[in-house]
PDB file of C-alpha atoms in Angstrom:
ATOM      1  CA  MET A   1      37.308  -1.044  41.080  1.00  0.00           C
ATOM      2  CA  PRO A   2      33.850  -0.291  41.601  1.00  0.00           C
ATOM      3  CA  PRO A   3      31.538  -1.216  43.943  1.00  0.00           C
ATOM      4  CA  PRO A   4      28.887  -3.945  42.223  1.00  0.00           C
ATOM      5  CA  SER A   5      25.898  -2.743  42.221  1.00  0.00           C
ATOM      6  CA  ARG A   6      22.626  -4.157  43.532  1.00  0.00           C
ATOM      7  CA  THR A   7      20.482  -3.558  39.958  1.00  0.00           C
ATOM      8  CA  SER A   8      23.141  -5.599  37.993  1.00  0.00           C
ATOM      9  CA  TRP A   9      21.784  -8.914  40.034  1.00  0.00           C
ATOM     10  CA  LEU A  10      18.143  -8.420  39.068  1.00  0.00           C
ATOM     11  CA  ARG A  11      18.535  -7.989  35.339  1.00  0.00           C
ATOM     12  CA  LEU A  12      17.224 -10.465  32.860  1.00  0.00           C
ATOM     13  CA  PRO A  13      19.892 -13.729  32.544  1.00  0.00           C
ATOM     14  CA  ARG A  14      21.176 -13.631  29.170  1.00  0.00           C
ATOM     15  CA  PRO A  15      22.479 -17.230  29.255  1.00  0.00           C
ATOM     16  CA  LYS A  16      25.900 -17.423  26.759  1.00  0.00           C
ATOM     17  CA  SER A  17      25.264 -20.832  25.689  1.00  0.00           C
ATOM     18  CA  PHE A  18      22.891 -23.350  25.228  1.00  0.00           C
ATOM     19  CA  LEU A  19      23.047 -26.177  28.717  1.00  0.00           C
ATOM     20  CA  GLY A  20      26.867 -24.979  28.756  1.00  0.00           C
ATOM     21  CA  LEU A  21      27.208 -27.374  25.857  1.00  0.00           C
ATOM     22  CA  MET A  22      25.403 -25.811  22.960  1.00  0.00           C
ATOM     23  CA  SER A  23      25.448 -22.907  20.946  1.00  0.00           C
ATOM     24  CA  LEU A  24      22.560 -20.185  21.525  1.00  0.00           C
ATOM     25  CA  GLN A  25      21.837 -20.733  17.666  1.00  0.00           C
ATOM     26  CA  THR A  26      21.498 -24.576  18.738  1.00  0.00           C
ATOM     27  CA  GLY A  27      19.520 -23.762  21.496  1.00  0.00           C
ATOM     28  CA  THR A  28      17.006 -21.471  19.686  1.00  0.00           C
ATOM     29  CA  GLU A  29      16.788 -24.027  16.610  1.00  0.00           C
ATOM     30  CA  LEU A  30      15.744 -26.841  19.473  1.00  0.00           C
ATOM     31  CA  ALA A  31      13.595 -24.621  21.379  1.00  0.00           C
ATOM     32  CA  SER A  32      12.127 -23.694  18.521  1.00  0.00           C
ATOM     33  CA  ILE A  33      11.342 -27.498  17.626  1.00  0.00           C
ATOM     34  CA  ALA A  34      10.020 -27.892  20.817  1.00  0.00           C
ATOM     35  CA  LEU A  35       7.886 -25.130  20.377  1.00  0.00           C
ATOM     36  CA  LEU A  36       6.317 -26.176  16.798  1.00  0.00           C
ATOM     37  CA  PHE A  37       5.467 -29.751  18.073  1.00  0.00           C
ATOM     38  CA  ASN A  38       3.757 -28.353  21.305  1.00  0.00           C
ATOM     39  CA  LYS A  39       1.498 -26.149  19.098  1.00  0.00           C
ATOM     40  CA  ALA A  40       1.181 -28.534  16.428  1.00  0.00           C
ATOM     41  CA  ILE A  41      -1.609 -30.147  18.980  1.00  0.00           C
ATOM     42  CA  GLY A  42      -3.879 -26.882  17.744  1.00  0.00           C
ATOM     43  CA  VAL A  43      -3.838 -27.974  14.343  1.00  0.00           C
ATOM     44  CA  TYR A  44      -6.030 -31.195  15.479  1.00  0.00           C
ATOM     45  CA  GLY A  45      -7.849 -29.084  17.798  1.00  0.00           C
ATOM     46  CA  ILE A  46      -9.084 -27.028  14.725  1.00  0.00           C
ATOM     47  CA  LEU A  47     -10.211 -30.321  12.731  1.00  0.00           C
ATOM     48  CA  THR A  48     -12.449 -31.816  15.936  1.00  0.00           C
ATOM     49  CA  LEU A  49     -14.829 -28.568  14.921  1.00  0.00           C
ATOM     50  CA  PHE A  50     -15.515 -30.302  11.561  1.00  0.00           C
ATOM     51  CA  THR A  51     -16.014 -33.701  13.519  1.00  0.00           C
ATOM     52  CA  GLY A  52     -19.357 -32.070  15.525  1.00  0.00           C
ATOM     53  CA  TYR A  53     -17.715 -32.477  18.683  1.00  0.00           C
ATOM     54  CA  SER A  54     -18.231 -30.486  21.033  1.00  0.00           C
ATOM     55  CA  LEU A  55     -15.384 -27.508  22.949  1.00  0.00           C
ATOM     56  CA  SER A  56     -14.977 -24.660  25.334  1.00  0.00           C
ATOM     57  CA  ALA A  57     -14.544 -20.933  24.156  1.00  0.00           C
ATOM     58  CA  LEU A  58     -11.399 -21.703  26.048  1.00  0.00           C
ATOM     59  CA  GLN A  59     -10.314 -24.930  24.227  1.00  0.00           C
ATOM     60  CA  VAL A  60     -11.192 -23.370  21.096  1.00  0.00           C
ATOM     61  CA  THR A  61      -9.649 -19.901  21.695  1.00  0.00           C
ATOM     62  CA  ALA A  62      -6.127 -21.933  22.644  1.00  0.00           C
ATOM     63  CA  TYR A  63      -6.422 -24.351  19.508  1.00  0.00           C
ATOM     64  CA  LEU A  64      -6.610 -20.835  16.943  1.00  0.00           C
ATOM     65  CA  TYR A  65      -4.188 -19.545  19.509  1.00  0.00           C
ATOM     66  CA  SER A  66      -1.234 -22.263  18.811  1.00  0.00           C
ATOM     67  CA  VAL A  67      -2.171 -21.826  14.900  1.00  0.00           C
ATOM     68  CA  LEU A  68      -0.820 -18.398  14.987  1.00  0.00           C
ATOM     69  CA  VAL A  69       2.214 -19.154  16.759  1.00  0.00           C
ATOM     70  CA  LEU A  70       2.529 -22.279  14.030  1.00  0.00           C
ATOM     71  CA  ALA A  71       2.580 -19.392  11.352  1.00  0.00           C
ATOM     72  CA  ALA A  72       4.585 -17.302  13.071  1.00  0.00           C
ATOM     73  CA  LEU A  73       7.122 -20.196  13.466  1.00  0.00           C
ATOM     74  CA  ALA A  74       6.803 -20.726  10.052  1.00  0.00           C
ATOM     75  CA  LEU A  75       7.974 -17.690   9.285  1.00  0.00           C
ATOM     76  CA  CYS A  76      10.796 -16.887  11.582  1.00  0.00           C
ATOM     77  CA  ALA A  77      12.126 -19.935  12.028  1.00  0.00           C
ATOM     78  CA  PRO A  78      13.646 -20.737   8.307  1.00  0.00           C
ATOM     79  CA  HIS A  79      15.829 -17.491   8.892  1.00  0.00           C
ATOM     80  CA  ILE A  80      17.475 -18.410  12.246  1.00  0.00           C
ATOM     81  CA  ARG A  81      20.506 -19.470  10.219  1.00  0.00           C
ATOM     82  CA  LYS A  82      20.734 -16.368   8.162  1.00  0.00           C
ATOM     83  CA  LEU A  83      21.165 -14.274  11.450  1.00  0.00           C
ATOM     84  CA  SER A  84      18.805 -12.039  10.238  1.00  0.00           C
ATOM     85  CA  PRO A  85      17.681  -9.385  12.874  1.00  0.00           C
ATOM     86  CA  LEU A  86      14.348  -8.777  12.043  1.00  0.00           C
ATOM     87  CA  HIS A  87      12.935 -12.228  12.281  1.00  0.00           C
ATOM     88  CA  THR A  88      15.153 -13.401  15.492  1.00  0.00           C
ATOM     89  CA  LEU A  89      13.992 -10.900  17.216  1.00  0.00           C
ATOM     90  CA  ALA A  90      10.028 -11.676  16.308  1.00  0.00           C
ATOM     91  CA  LEU A  91      10.966 -15.106  17.314  1.00  0.00           C
ATOM     92  CA  ALA A  92      11.965 -14.047  20.334  1.00  0.00           C
ATOM     93  CA  TRP A  93       8.946 -12.031  21.251  1.00  0.00           C
ATOM     94  CA  VAL A  94       7.193 -15.105  19.924  1.00  0.00           C
ATOM     95  CA  HIS A  95       8.882 -17.435  22.541  1.00  0.00           C
ATOM     96  CA  ALA A  96       8.265 -14.722  25.618  1.00  0.00           C
ATOM     97  CA  VAL A  97       4.905 -13.907  24.707  1.00  0.00           C
ATOM     98  CA  ASP A  98       3.824 -17.789  24.475  1.00  0.00           C
ATOM     99  CA  THR A  99       5.561 -18.678  27.678  1.00  0.00           C
ATOM    100  CA  ILE A 100       2.872 -16.095  29.466  1.00  0.00           C
ATOM    101  CA  VAL A 101       0.011 -17.256  27.515  1.00  0.00           C
ATOM    102  CA  SER A 102       0.711 -20.771  28.030  1.00  0.00           C
ATOM    103  CA  ALA A 103       0.670 -20.523  31.720  1.00  0.00           C
ATOM    104  CA  ALA A 104      -1.855 -18.564  31.509  1.00  0.00           C
ATOM    105  CA  TYR A 105      -3.886 -21.300  29.448  1.00  0.00           C
ATOM    106  CA  THR A 106      -2.829 -23.986  32.092  1.00  0.00           C
ATOM    107  CA  ALA A 107      -4.018 -22.015  34.965  1.00  0.00           C
ATOM    108  CA  ALA A 108      -7.135 -21.896  33.382  1.00  0.00           C
ATOM    109  CA  PHE A 109      -7.272 -25.219  32.596  1.00  0.00           C
ATOM    110  CA  ALA A 110      -6.411 -26.489  35.722  1.00  0.00           C
ATOM    111  CA  ALA A 111      -8.559 -24.389  37.713  1.00  0.00           C
ATOM    112  CA  GLY A 112     -11.702 -25.613  35.598  1.00  0.00           C
ATOM    113  CA  TRP A 113     -10.345 -29.198  36.173  1.00  0.00           C
ATOM    114  CA  TYR A 114     -10.207 -28.594  40.164  1.00  0.00           C
ATOM    115  CA  LEU A 115     -13.965 -26.892  40.141  1.00  0.00           C
ATOM    116  CA  ALA A 116     -15.106 -29.718  38.307  1.00  0.00           C
ATOM    117  CA  ALA A 117     -13.458 -32.279  40.181  1.00  0.00           C
ATOM    118  CA  ALA A 118     -14.492 -30.580  43.583  1.00  0.00           C
ATOM    119  CA  HIS A 119     -18.250 -30.265  41.805  1.00  0.00           C
ATOM    120  CA  GLY A 120     -18.162 -34.036  41.441  1.00  0.00           C
ATOM    121  CA  THR A 121     -16.603 -34.903  44.754  1.00  0.00           C
ATOM    122  CA  ALA A 122     -19.572 -32.683  46.137  1.00  0.00           C
ATOM    123  CA  GLY A 123     -22.126 -34.485  44.286  1.00  0.00           C
ATOM    124  CA  LEU A 124     -20.690 -37.873  45.572  1.00  0.00           C
ATOM    125  CA  THR A 125     -20.974 -36.768  49.011  1.00  0.00           C
ATOM    126  CA  GLY A 126     -24.422 -35.293  48.462  1.00  0.00           C
ATOM    127  CA  ALA A 127     -25.522 -38.600  47.000  1.00  0.00           C
ATOM    128  CA  GLY A 128     -24.394 -40.632  50.002  1.00  0.00           C
ATOM    129  CA  GLU A 129     -25.740 -38.559  52.078  1.00  0.00           C
ATOM    130  CA  GLU A 130     -29.188 -39.029  50.614  1.00  0.00           C
ATOM    131  CA  GLY A 131     -28.880 -42.133  50.693  1.00  0.00           C
ATOM    132  CA  ALA A 132     -28.082 -42.578  54.306  1.00  0.00           C
ATOM    133  CA  GLY A 133     -31.016 -40.967  55.383  1.00  0.00           C
ATOM    134  CA  ALA A 134     -33.317 -42.288  52.868  1.00  0.00           C
ATOM    135  CA  PRO A 135     -35.971 -44.671  54.937  1.00  0.00           C
ATOM    136  CA  SER A 136     -35.802 -48.480  53.923  1.00  0.00           C
ATOM    137  CA  ASN A 137     -37.279 -51.403  54.078  1.00  0.00           C
ATOM    138  CA  ARG A 138     -35.184 -53.842  54.737  1.00  0.00           C
ATOM    139  CA  GLU A 139     -34.346 -54.788  58.520  1.00  0.00           C
ATOM    140  CA  ALA A 140     -31.044 -53.619  60.303  1.00  0.00           C
ATOM    141  CA  PRO A 141     -28.220 -55.740  60.149  1.00  0.00           C
ATOM    142  CA  PRO A 142     -27.022 -56.770  63.651  1.00  0.00           C
ATOM    143  CA  ARG A 143     -25.458 -54.244  66.173  1.00  0.00           C
ATOM    144  CA  ARG A 144     -22.632 -56.953  65.537  1.00  0.00           C
ATOM    145  CA  GLN A 145     -22.209 -56.368  62.166  1.00  0.00           C
ATOM    146  CA  GLN A 146     -22.487 -52.745  62.075  1.00  0.00           C
ATOM    147  CA  GLN A 147     -19.252 -52.529  64.275  1.00  0.00           C
ATOM    148  CA  HIS A 148     -17.531 -54.712  61.755  1.00  0.00           C
ATOM    149  CA  ASP A 149     -18.827 -52.880  58.493  1.00  0.00           C
ATOM    150  CA  GLU A 150     -18.262 -49.201  60.174  1.00  0.00           C
ATOM    151  CA  PRO A 151     -14.280 -49.848  60.077  1.00  0.00           C
ATOM    152  CA  GLN A 152     -14.351 -51.441  56.841  1.00  0.00           C
ATOM    153  CA  ALA A 153     -16.538 -48.209  55.047  1.00  0.00           C
ATOM    154  CA  GLN A 154     -14.216 -45.752  56.771  1.00  0.00           C
ATOM    155  CA  ALA A 155     -10.973 -46.912  55.426  1.00  0.00           C
ATOM    156  CA  ALA A 156     -12.572 -47.057  51.730  1.00  0.00           C
ATOM    157  CA  GLN A 157     -14.206 -43.481  52.053  1.00  0.00           C
ATOM    158  CA  GLY A 158     -10.599 -42.494  52.753  1.00  0.00           C
ATOM    159  CA  LYS A 159      -8.930 -43.975  50.349  1.00  0.00           C
ATOM    160  CA  ALA A 160     -11.011 -42.808  47.825  1.00  0.00           C
ATOM    161  CA  GLY A 161     -10.642 -39.153  48.819  1.00  0.00           C
ATOM    162  CA  GLY A 162      -7.157 -39.407  49.033  1.00  0.00           C
ATOM    163  CA  ALA A 163      -6.531 -41.359  45.897  1.00  0.00           C
ATOM    164  CA  GLY A 164      -5.722 -37.895  44.201  1.00  0.00           C
ATOM    165  CA  VAL A 165      -3.493 -36.493  46.308  1.00  0.00           C
ATOM    166  CA  PRO A 166      -0.643 -37.992  44.347  1.00  0.00           C
ATOM    167  CA  ASP A 167      -1.913 -37.834  41.211  1.00  0.00           C
ATOM    168  CA  THR A 168      -2.672 -33.841  41.711  1.00  0.00           C
ATOM    169  CA  ALA A 169       0.864 -33.395  43.152  1.00  0.00           C
ATOM    170  CA  ALA A 170       2.879 -35.391  40.438  1.00  0.00           C
ATOM    171  CA  SER A 171       0.539 -32.934  37.810  1.00  0.00           C
ATOM    172  CA  ILE A 172       1.729 -30.059  39.691  1.00  0.00           C
ATOM    173  CA  VAL A 173       5.456 -31.052  39.843  1.00  0.00           C
ATOM    174  CA  LEU A 174       5.114 -31.787  36.199  1.00  0.00           C
ATOM    175  CA  VAL A 175       3.340 -28.618  34.906  1.00  0.00           C
ATOM    176  CA  VAL A 176       5.977 -26.440  37.200  1.00  0.00           C
ATOM    177  CA  ALA A 177       9.252 -28.289  35.064  1.00  0.00           C
ATOM    178  CA  PHE A 178       7.387 -27.801  31.873  1.00  0.00           C
ATOM    179  CA  THR A 179       7.021 -24.273  32.950  1.00  0.00           C
ATOM    180  CA  LEU A 180      10.537 -23.467  33.837  1.00  0.00           C
ATOM    181  CA  VAL A 181      12.197 -25.123  30.641  1.00  0.00           C
ATOM    182  CA  ARG A 182       9.793 -22.961  28.593  1.00  0.00           C
ATOM    183  CA  VAL A 183      11.397 -19.962  30.353  1.00  0.00           C
ATOM    184  CA  TYR A 184      14.873 -21.155  29.663  1.00  0.00           C
ATOM    185  CA  PHE A 185      14.439 -21.931  26.350  1.00  0.00           C
ATOM    186  CA  SER A 186      12.372 -18.097  26.123  1.00  0.00           C
ATOM    187  CA  LEU A 187      15.542 -17.021  27.569  1.00  0.00           C
ATOM    188  CA  VAL A 188      17.917 -18.328  25.692  1.00  0.00           C
ATOM    189  CA  VAL A 189      15.891 -17.396  22.220  1.00  0.00           C
ATOM    190  CA  MET A 190      15.991 -14.097  23.946  1.00  0.00           C
ATOM    191  CA  ALA A 191      19.903 -13.697  24.094  1.00  0.00           C
ATOM    192  CA  PHE A 192      20.582 -15.132  20.802  1.00  0.00           C
ATOM    193  CA  ALA A 193      18.296 -12.432  19.040  1.00  0.00           C
ATOM    194  CA  ARG A 194      20.091  -9.676  21.469  1.00  0.00           C
ATOM    195  CA  MET A 195      23.391 -11.541  20.019  1.00  0.00           C
ATOM    196  CA  VAL A 196      22.631 -11.243  16.091  1.00  0.00           C
ATOM    197  CA  LEU A 197      21.288  -7.420  16.685  1.00  0.00           C
ATOM    198  CA  LEU A 198      24.617  -6.678  18.384  1.00  0.00           C
ATOM    199  CA  ARG A 199      26.409  -8.296  15.788  1.00  0.00           C
ATOM    200  CA  PHE A 200      24.788  -6.308  13.290  1.00  0.00           C
ATOM    201  CA  VAL A 201      25.564  -3.196  14.652  1.00  0.00           C
ATOM    202  CA  ASP A 202      28.589  -4.201  14.838  1.00  0.00           C
ATOM    203  CA  GLU A 203      29.118  -4.724  11.347  1.00  0.00           C
ATOM    204  CA  ARG A 204      26.728  -2.392   9.790  1.00  0.00           C
ATOM    205  CA  MET A 205      26.988   0.604  11.714  1.00  0.00           C
ATOM    206  CA  ASP A 206      29.214   2.546  13.623  1.00  0.00           C
ATOM    207  CA  GLU A 207      30.367   2.332  16.869  1.00  0.00           C
ATOM    208  CA  ALA A 208      27.810   5.322  18.277  1.00  0.00           C
ATOM    209  CA  HIS A 209      26.759   4.436  21.920  1.00  0.00           C
ATOM    210  CA  ASP A 210      24.127   6.952  24.189  1.00  0.00           C
ATOM    211  CA  SER A 211      24.400   8.291  26.926  1.00  0.00           C
ATOM    212  CA  SER A 212      23.265   4.996  29.073  1.00  0.00           C
ATOM    213  CA  GLY A 213      25.631   2.544  26.854  1.00  0.00           C
ATOM    214  CA  ALA A 214      23.394   0.994  24.798  1.00  0.00           C
ATOM    215  CA  SER A 215      24.328   0.270  21.222  1.00  0.00           C
ATOM    216  CA  PRO A 216      22.512   2.325  18.042  1.00  0.00           C
ATOM    217  CA  ASP A 217      19.021   1.183  17.273  1.00  0.00           C
ATOM    218  CA  PRO A 218      19.545  -0.597  13.534  1.00  0.00           C
ATOM    219  CA  PHE A 219      15.460   0.007  13.136  1.00  0.00           C
ATOM    220  CA  ALA A 220      15.865   3.582  13.894  1.00  0.00           C
ATOM    221  CA  VAL A 221      14.778   6.116  11.068  1.00  0.00           C
ATOM    222  CA  GLY A 222      17.391   6.330   8.592  1.00  0.00           C
ATOM    223  CA  ALA A 223      19.063   3.196   9.804  1.00  0.00           C
ATOM    224  CA  PRO A 224      20.030   0.289   7.995  1.00  0.00           C
ATOM    225  CA  LEU A 225      17.104  -2.032   8.496  1.00  0.00           C
ATOM    226  CA  GLY A 226      14.418   1.608   9.548  1.00  0.00           C
ATOM    227  CA  GLU A 227      13.152   1.732   6.127  1.00  0.00           C
ATOM    228  CA  GLY A 228       8.814   0.433   5.755  1.00  0.00           C
ATOM    229  CA  TRP A 229       6.963  -1.736   7.562  1.00  0.00           C
ATOM    230  CA  ARG A 230       9.926  -3.762   8.390  1.00  0.00           C
ATOM    231  CA  GLY A 231      11.335  -0.733  10.241  1.00  0.00           C
ATOM    232  CA  ARG A 232       8.428   0.150  12.105  1.00  0.00           C
ATOM    233  CA  LEU A 233       7.870  -3.005  13.632  1.00  0.00           C
ATOM    234  CA  GLY A 234      11.470  -3.034  14.607  1.00  0.00           C
ATOM    235  CA  ARG A 235      11.012  -0.054  16.544  1.00  0.00           C
ATOM    236  CA  ALA A 236       8.071  -1.315  18.422  1.00  0.00           C
ATOM    237  CA  MET A 237       9.438  -4.564  19.301  1.00  0.00           C
ATOM    238  CA  VAL A 238      12.868  -2.662  20.430  1.00  0.00           C
ATOM    239  CA  SER A 239      10.783  -0.418  22.132  1.00  0.00           C
ATOM    240  CA  PHE A 240      10.137  -2.795  24.873  1.00  0.00           C
ATOM    241  CA  GLY A 241      13.293  -3.915  27.240  1.00  0.00           C
ATOM    242  CA  ARG A 242      15.314  -1.499  25.017  1.00  0.00           C
ATOM    243  CA  GLY A 243      18.149  -1.782  27.465  1.00  0.00           C
ATOM    244  CA  TYR A 244      17.688  -5.671  27.216  1.00  0.00           C
ATOM    245  CA  TRP A 245      17.997  -5.863  23.132  1.00  0.00           C
ATOM    246  CA  LEU A 246      20.718  -3.146  22.766  1.00  0.00           C
ATOM    247  CA  GLY A 247      22.256  -3.243  26.524  1.00  0.00           C
ATOM    248  CA  GLY A 248      26.448  -2.315  26.141  1.00  0.00           C
ATOM    249  CA  ARG A 249      28.580  -4.875  26.930  1.00  0.00           C
ATOM    250  CA  LYS A 250      30.268  -2.861  29.878  1.00  0.00           C
ATOM    251  CA  GLU A 251      27.162  -4.068  31.596  1.00  0.00           C
ATOM    252  CA  ASP A 252      27.826  -7.768  30.979  1.00  0.00           C
ATOM    253  CA  GLU A 253      31.594  -7.572  31.602  1.00  0.00           C
ATOM    254  CA  GLU A 254      30.745  -5.948  34.996  1.00  0.00           C
ATOM    255  CA  TRP A 255      28.271  -8.765  35.978  1.00  0.00           C
ATOM    256  CA  ALA A 256      30.600 -11.405  34.538  1.00  0.00           C
ATOM    257  CA  ARG A 257      33.606  -9.806  37.142  1.00  0.00           C
ATOM    258  CA  GLN A 258      30.911  -9.558  39.800  1.00  0.00           C
ATOM    259  CA  VAL A 259      30.391 -13.553  39.378  1.00  0.00           C
ATOM    260  CA  ASN A 260      33.731 -14.412  39.135  1.00  0.00           C
ATOM    261  CA  SER A 261      34.611 -12.673  41.898  1.00  0.00           C
ATOM    262  CA  LYS A 262      31.709 -14.123  44.159  1.00  0.00           C
ATOM    263  CA  PHE A 263      32.712 -17.934  42.791  1.00  0.00           C
ATOM    264  CA  ARG A 264      36.114 -17.228  44.090  1.00  0.00           C
ATOM    265  CA  SER A 265      35.373 -15.862  47.507  1.00  0.00           C
ATOM    266  CA  SER A 266      32.934 -18.032  47.733  1.00  0.00           C
ATOM    267  CA  ARG A 267      35.626 -21.244  47.401  1.00  0.00           C
ATOM    268  CA  ARG A 268      38.217 -19.523  49.681  1.00  0.00           C
TER     269      ARG A 268
END
């Protein structure tokens, strides 16, 4: 038996089921429904433009992007149960790209919120210093009263400064958790699209693997799905990550054997 290769452990995960309980097709449908609800807010965001509500350029682009994702879902999602190679592959790309773009938007909004909060805190601090340094016509309170009020003022200031720390930590945890869920959903949809492609190759094309062990491209010129703009679009999508979409089953079998052998050795 050949020794396990290190590169096989660095490959992109290929789930075989959804949460170990449901099929990849069901997982793809649930992931698409979740993405649908997530992007539906873009429609309401566009409607706010007609009410005269002021929005930043970043918010406008985010809402327009949500509408584009909804349109792509409307075109691709109905073909999940039809096992259409082109539409399932396009749906996988929609989920993958949306995961990256949504993470970028989240980081941009978080940075803007942090800068605005820091600016507001600095403004309040500056106003407090100006108020403390401004001359006053009132008489200074007795020294005993000053000693009594100083600890209370320091405690109140510390409480105001640290009030946002738990909220910020909770927000970061939620953002990271939702991002991980998005990544898992994308992996499930991509694995489903890969399964549909390989099944189509098995049923409609001859098993003629190339030197790298990859299956033939169903969108190639002269292939069953290689005609017209659909073929060009399919070839463009498959060209990025060809080893993943059309990778041979030998790699999957080798990876499964390595995982099983490592699991058995860990139990001894």
